[in-house]
Coordinates of C-alpha atoms in Angstrom, one line a residue:
M10 CA 62.5 106.5 131.0
V11 CA 61.3 104.5 128.0
R12 CA 63.4 101.3 127.3
I13 CA 63.8 100.6 123.7
G14 CA 65.1 97.1 122.5
I15 CA 66.1 96.0 119.1
D16 CA 66.6 92.4 118.1
L17 CA 68.7 92.1 115.0
G18 CA 68.0 88.8 113.4
G19 CA 69.0 87.2 110.0
T20 CA 65.6 87.6 108.6
K21 CA 63.9 90.3 110.7
I22 CA 64.7 93.4 112.8
E23 CA 62.3 93.8 115.8
I24 CA 61.9 96.9 118.0
I25 CA 60.0 97.0 121.4
A26 CA 59.4 99.9 123.7
L27 CA 58.8 99.1 127.5
D28 CA 57.7 101.3 130.3
E29 CA 59.3 101.0 133.7
K30 CA 57.3 98.1 134.7
G31 CA 57.9 96.1 131.5
G32 CA 54.6 96.9 129.8
I33 CA 54.7 97.1 125.9
L34 CA 54.3 100.6 124.6
L35 CA 55.2 99.8 121.0
R36 CA 56.3 96.8 118.9
E37 CA 57.2 96.6 115.2
R38 CA 59.0 94.2 112.9
L39 CA 60.7 94.6 109.4
L40 CA 62.7 92.4 107.1
T41 CA 66.5 92.5 107.6
P42 CA 68.3 93.8 104.5
Q43 CA 70.1 90.8 103.3
G44 CA 73.9 91.1 103.1
D45 CA 74.0 94.8 103.5
Y46 CA 75.6 96.2 106.6
K47 CA 74.9 99.9 105.9
K48 CA 71.3 99.4 105.0
T49 CA 70.9 97.3 108.3
L50 CA 72.2 100.3 110.4
I51 CA 69.8 102.6 108.6
S52 CA 67.0 100.3 109.2
I53 CA 67.7 100.1 112.9
A54 CA 68.0 103.9 113.2
T55 CA 64.7 104.4 111.2
L56 CA 62.9 102.0 113.6
I57 CA 64.2 103.9 116.6
E58 CA 63.4 107.3 115.2
N59 CA 59.8 106.2 114.2
A60 CA 59.3 104.8 117.7
E61 CA 60.4 108.0 119.3
T62 CA 57.9 110.0 117.0
S63 CA 55.1 107.5 117.7
L64 CA 55.6 107.7 121.5
A65 CA 56.3 111.5 121.5
V66 CA 59.5 111.1 123.4
S67 CA 62.9 112.7 122.9
R68 CA 66.0 110.6 122.4
S69 CA 67.2 111.8 126.0
A70 CA 64.2 110.1 127.4
V71 CA 64.9 106.6 126.0
S72 CA 67.5 104.0 126.7
I73 CA 68.5 101.8 123.7
G74 CA 69.7 98.1 123.8
L75 CA 70.6 95.8 120.8
A76 CA 70.5 92.1 120.7
T77 CA 72.8 90.8 117.9
P78 CA 73.9 87.4 116.6
G79 CA 77.5 87.0 117.6
A80 CA 79.3 89.3 120.2
I81 CA 81.6 92.3 120.3
S82 CA 85.3 91.2 120.4
K83 CA 87.1 92.6 123.3
K84 CA 90.3 92.5 121.2
T85 CA 89.1 94.6 118.3
G86 CA 85.8 96.1 119.2
L87 CA 84.3 94.5 116.1
L88 CA 81.5 92.0 115.9
K89 CA 82.5 88.3 115.7
N90 CA 80.9 84.9 115.5
S91 CA 77.7 86.1 113.7
N92 CA 75.8 83.9 111.4
S93 CA 74.9 87.1 109.5
A94 CA 78.2 87.3 107.7
C95 CA 77.9 90.9 106.7
L96 CA 78.0 92.0 110.3
N97 CA 81.3 90.2 111.1
D98 CA 84.4 92.3 111.6
Q99 CA 82.1 95.5 111.6
P100 CA 82.3 98.3 114.3
I101 CA 78.5 98.0 114.8
L102 CA 78.5 99.5 118.3
Q103 CA 80.6 102.6 117.2
D104 CA 78.7 103.1 114.0
L105 CA 75.3 103.0 115.7
E106 CA 76.3 105.3 118.4
N107 CA 77.6 107.7 115.9
L108 CA 74.5 107.4 113.8
L109 CA 72.2 107.9 116.8
A110 CA 74.3 110.4 118.7
K111 CA 73.7 108.3 121.8
A112 CA 75.3 105.8 123.9
I113 CA 73.7 102.2 123.4
R114 CA 74.3 98.8 124.9
I115 CA 74.9 95.7 122.8
N116 CA 74.9 92.0 123.8
N117 CA 74.6 88.6 122.1
D118 CA 71.0 87.6 121.4
A119 CA 71.2 84.4 123.6
N120 CA 72.3 86.6 126.5
C121 CA 69.4 89.0 125.9
F122 CA 67.0 86.0 125.8
A123 CA 68.4 84.8 129.1
L124 CA 68.2 88.3 130.7
S125 CA 64.6 88.7 129.6
E126 CA 63.5 85.5 131.2
A127 CA 65.4 86.1 134.3
T128 CA 64.1 89.7 134.6
D129 CA 60.4 89.2 134.3
G130 CA 60.0 85.8 132.5
N131 CA 59.7 82.2 133.6
A132 CA 63.0 82.4 135.4
M133 CA 62.3 85.5 137.3
G134 CA 63.9 85.5 140.8
A135 CA 66.3 82.7 140.0
N136 CA 69.9 83.2 141.1
I137 CA 71.5 81.5 138.1
V138 CA 69.7 81.2 134.8
F139 CA 70.9 79.3 131.7
G140 CA 68.9 80.5 128.6
V141 CA 69.1 78.2 125.6
I142 CA 68.2 79.1 122.1
I143 CA 67.8 76.0 119.8
G144 CA 66.7 76.5 116.3
T145 CA 68.8 76.7 113.2
G146 CA 71.8 76.8 115.6
T147 CA 72.3 76.2 119.4
G148 CA 73.4 79.0 121.5
A149 CA 73.0 80.1 125.2
G150 CA 73.3 82.9 127.7
I151 CA 74.0 83.0 131.3
V152 CA 72.5 85.4 133.9
V153 CA 73.7 85.4 137.5
E154 CA 71.9 87.5 140.1
G155 CA 70.1 89.5 137.4
S156 CA 73.3 90.3 135.4
V157 CA 74.4 88.9 132.2
L158 CA 77.8 87.0 132.5
S159 CA 79.6 87.8 129.2
G160 CA 83.0 86.4 130.2
V161 CA 86.6 87.6 129.6
N162 CA 86.4 86.3 125.9
S163 CA 82.7 87.3 125.4
I164 CA 81.7 83.7 124.8
S165 CA 79.9 82.7 127.9
G166 CA 77.2 80.1 127.1
E167 CA 78.6 78.9 123.9
W168 CA 77.9 75.2 124.9
G169 CA 76.8 74.4 121.3
H170 CA 80.4 74.3 120.2
N171 CA 81.5 71.7 122.8
P172 CA 81.5 68.0 121.8
M173 CA 78.4 65.9 122.7
P174 CA 79.0 64.5 126.2
W175 CA 79.2 60.8 127.0
P176 CA 79.0 60.0 123.1
N177 CA 78.0 56.4 122.0
K178 CA 79.9 54.7 119.3
N179 CA 77.6 56.2 116.5
E180 CA 78.3 59.7 117.8
L181 CA 82.1 59.5 118.0
T182 CA 82.8 60.6 114.5
G183 CA 80.2 63.3 114.6
H184 CA 79.0 65.7 112.0
H185 CA 80.7 68.7 110.4
C186 CA 80.0 71.9 112.1
Y187 CA 80.4 75.4 110.5
C188 CA 82.9 76.3 113.2
G189 CA 85.3 73.9 111.5
K190 CA 85.1 71.1 114.1
T191 CA 83.0 67.9 114.1
G192 CA 80.7 66.5 116.7
C193 CA 79.6 69.7 118.2
I194 CA 76.4 69.7 120.3
E195 CA 74.9 72.1 117.8
T196 CA 75.1 69.5 115.1
F197 CA 72.9 67.0 117.1
L198 CA 70.5 69.4 118.8
S199 CA 69.8 72.1 116.3
A200 CA 66.7 71.7 114.1
P201 CA 68.9 70.7 111.1
G202 CA 70.6 68.1 113.4
L203 CA 67.2 66.4 114.0
V204 CA 66.4 66.5 110.3
M205 CA 69.8 65.0 109.6
D206 CA 69.2 62.1 112.0
Y207 CA 65.9 61.2 110.2
K208 CA 67.7 61.4 106.8
L209 CA 70.5 59.2 108.0
Q210 CA 67.9 56.5 109.0
T211 CA 65.7 56.8 105.9
G212 CA 67.6 58.5 103.1
E213 CA 64.8 61.1 103.0
E214 CA 64.3 64.6 104.3
L215 CA 61.5 65.5 106.6
D216 CA 61.1 68.8 108.6
V217 CA 60.9 68.8 112.4
I218 CA 57.2 69.4 112.6
D219 CA 56.4 66.3 110.5
I220 CA 58.8 64.1 112.5
I221 CA 57.0 65.2 115.7
K222 CA 53.6 64.6 114.2
L223 CA 54.6 61.2 112.9
S224 CA 55.9 60.2 116.4
E225 CA 52.6 61.3 117.9
Q226 CA 50.8 59.1 115.4
G227 CA 52.7 56.0 116.5
N228 CA 55.5 55.9 113.9
S229 CA 58.1 53.9 115.8
L230 CA 61.1 55.2 113.8
C231 CA 60.2 58.8 114.4
E232 CA 59.5 58.1 118.1
T233 CA 63.0 56.4 118.3
I234 CA 64.5 59.6 116.7
I235 CA 62.8 61.9 119.2
Q236 CA 63.8 59.7 122.2
R237 CA 67.4 59.8 121.0
Y238 CA 67.2 63.7 120.6
E239 CA 65.8 63.9 124.2
D240 CA 68.7 61.8 125.5
R241 CA 71.2 64.0 123.7
M242 CA 69.7 67.1 125.1
A243 CA 69.8 65.5 128.6
R244 CA 73.4 64.7 128.4
S245 CA 74.3 68.1 126.8
L246 CA 72.4 70.0 129.7
A247 CA 73.8 67.7 132.4
S248 CA 77.2 68.7 131.4
V249 CA 76.0 72.4 131.9
I250 CA 74.5 71.5 135.2
N251 CA 77.7 69.8 136.5
I252 CA 79.7 73.1 135.7
L253 CA 77.2 75.9 136.3
D254 CA 74.6 74.4 138.6
P255 CA 71.8 76.7 137.5
D256 CA 68.5 77.2 139.2
V257 CA 66.6 77.3 135.9
I258 CA 67.3 76.3 132.3
V259 CA 65.0 78.1 129.8
L260 CA 64.6 76.7 126.3
G261 CA 64.0 79.1 123.4
G262 CA 64.0 78.8 119.6
G263 CA 61.8 76.7 117.5
M264 CA 62.8 73.4 119.3
S265 CA 61.5 74.8 122.5
N266 CA 58.0 74.3 121.1
I267 CA 58.4 70.5 121.6
S268 CA 56.3 70.2 124.8
R269 CA 57.5 66.7 125.8
L270 CA 60.9 67.9 126.3
Y271 CA 60.1 69.6 129.6
T272 CA 59.0 66.3 131.0
N273 CA 61.3 63.8 129.4
V274 CA 64.7 65.6 129.5
P275 CA 64.7 66.2 133.3
R276 CA 63.7 62.7 133.8
L277 CA 66.8 61.5 131.8
W278 CA 69.4 64.0 132.9
G279 CA 69.7 62.6 136.5
E280 CA 71.8 59.7 135.1
Y281 CA 74.5 62.2 134.1
V282 CA 74.4 64.9 136.8
F283 CA 77.0 64.4 139.6
S284 CA 74.5 64.8 142.3
D285 CA 72.1 62.7 144.4
Q286 CA 69.3 65.1 143.3
V287 CA 68.7 67.6 140.5
Q288 CA 66.6 70.6 141.5
T289 CA 67.3 72.5 138.4
R290 CA 64.1 73.4 136.5
L291 CA 63.6 73.1 132.8
V292 CA 61.0 75.6 131.5
P293 CA 59.7 77.1 128.3
P294 CA 60.1 80.9 127.7
K295 CA 57.4 83.2 128.9
Y296 CA 57.8 85.6 126.0
G297 CA 58.5 83.2 123.2
D298 CA 60.5 84.7 120.3
S299 CA 60.0 88.1 122.0
S300 CA 62.4 87.3 124.8
G301 CA 65.4 88.5 122.8
V302 CA 64.1 92.0 122.1
R303 CA 62.8 92.4 125.7
G304 CA 66.2 91.4 127.0
A305 CA 67.8 94.0 124.7
A306 CA 65.4 96.6 126.4
W307 CA 66.5 95.5 129.8
L308 CA 70.3 95.8 129.2
W309 CA 70.4 99.1 130.8
N310 CA 69.2 97.5 134.0
N311 CA 72.1 95.0 133.7

């Protein structure tokens, strides 16, 4: 059986085909049609058909999994909570199954990220895995004993829309979040959140990479901003550890490339975790931005 995974992102659609041991047989990307639901479906179907032709396999010899932003509502069967607005309130699972004439599995992209790392990534063999994606937003997925924990409301892992734990006086009012609330973790830990912190201090806008570079060059303001970010991440992940007590937390997304986080955040979170020791490991992703698409391919093992 060939496992096909699709990662449906806001800017790109990626397909991967894996053999039984997780070896890559095929991988391809194309741009996501912007704001067009029907063209997005056709693009996904075309990628799958081309992969089957290239690999010389029939549809009956493949399994197909899809990672999406958002999740399928158990109430309506429609996609919800997607930052790609054209996908919301659409019967994407039903439409794709009709288009492909085959059963497929769909799960949130953060869940697929966590599943990938728990299956054969840097959290392989761990009993409980919390997989975090921090980029333009902040999401997460949970895998317990090799299976995705979706939850009764299909929102397991949505830690980014909880308030910042143990806030200081400057964090109490918080920033506005697209979800309609203020002070969400996402508004502090996402890449735009870090950029916002710099802008509040200087009145100027600088991207994350430049802020990191300046801190490395000895800029005291940028170093203070990065240290504040690390403390905020430590508090946010400590609240997860206090509830879920995961063996491993895997960071993904663009912010996972900040290498100092893996040393400094665990050093800080002990102050907030309700335990005399913290054995939870914080690790980078083995497969980088390919973890989501690999997790989609592994959904039929779930």
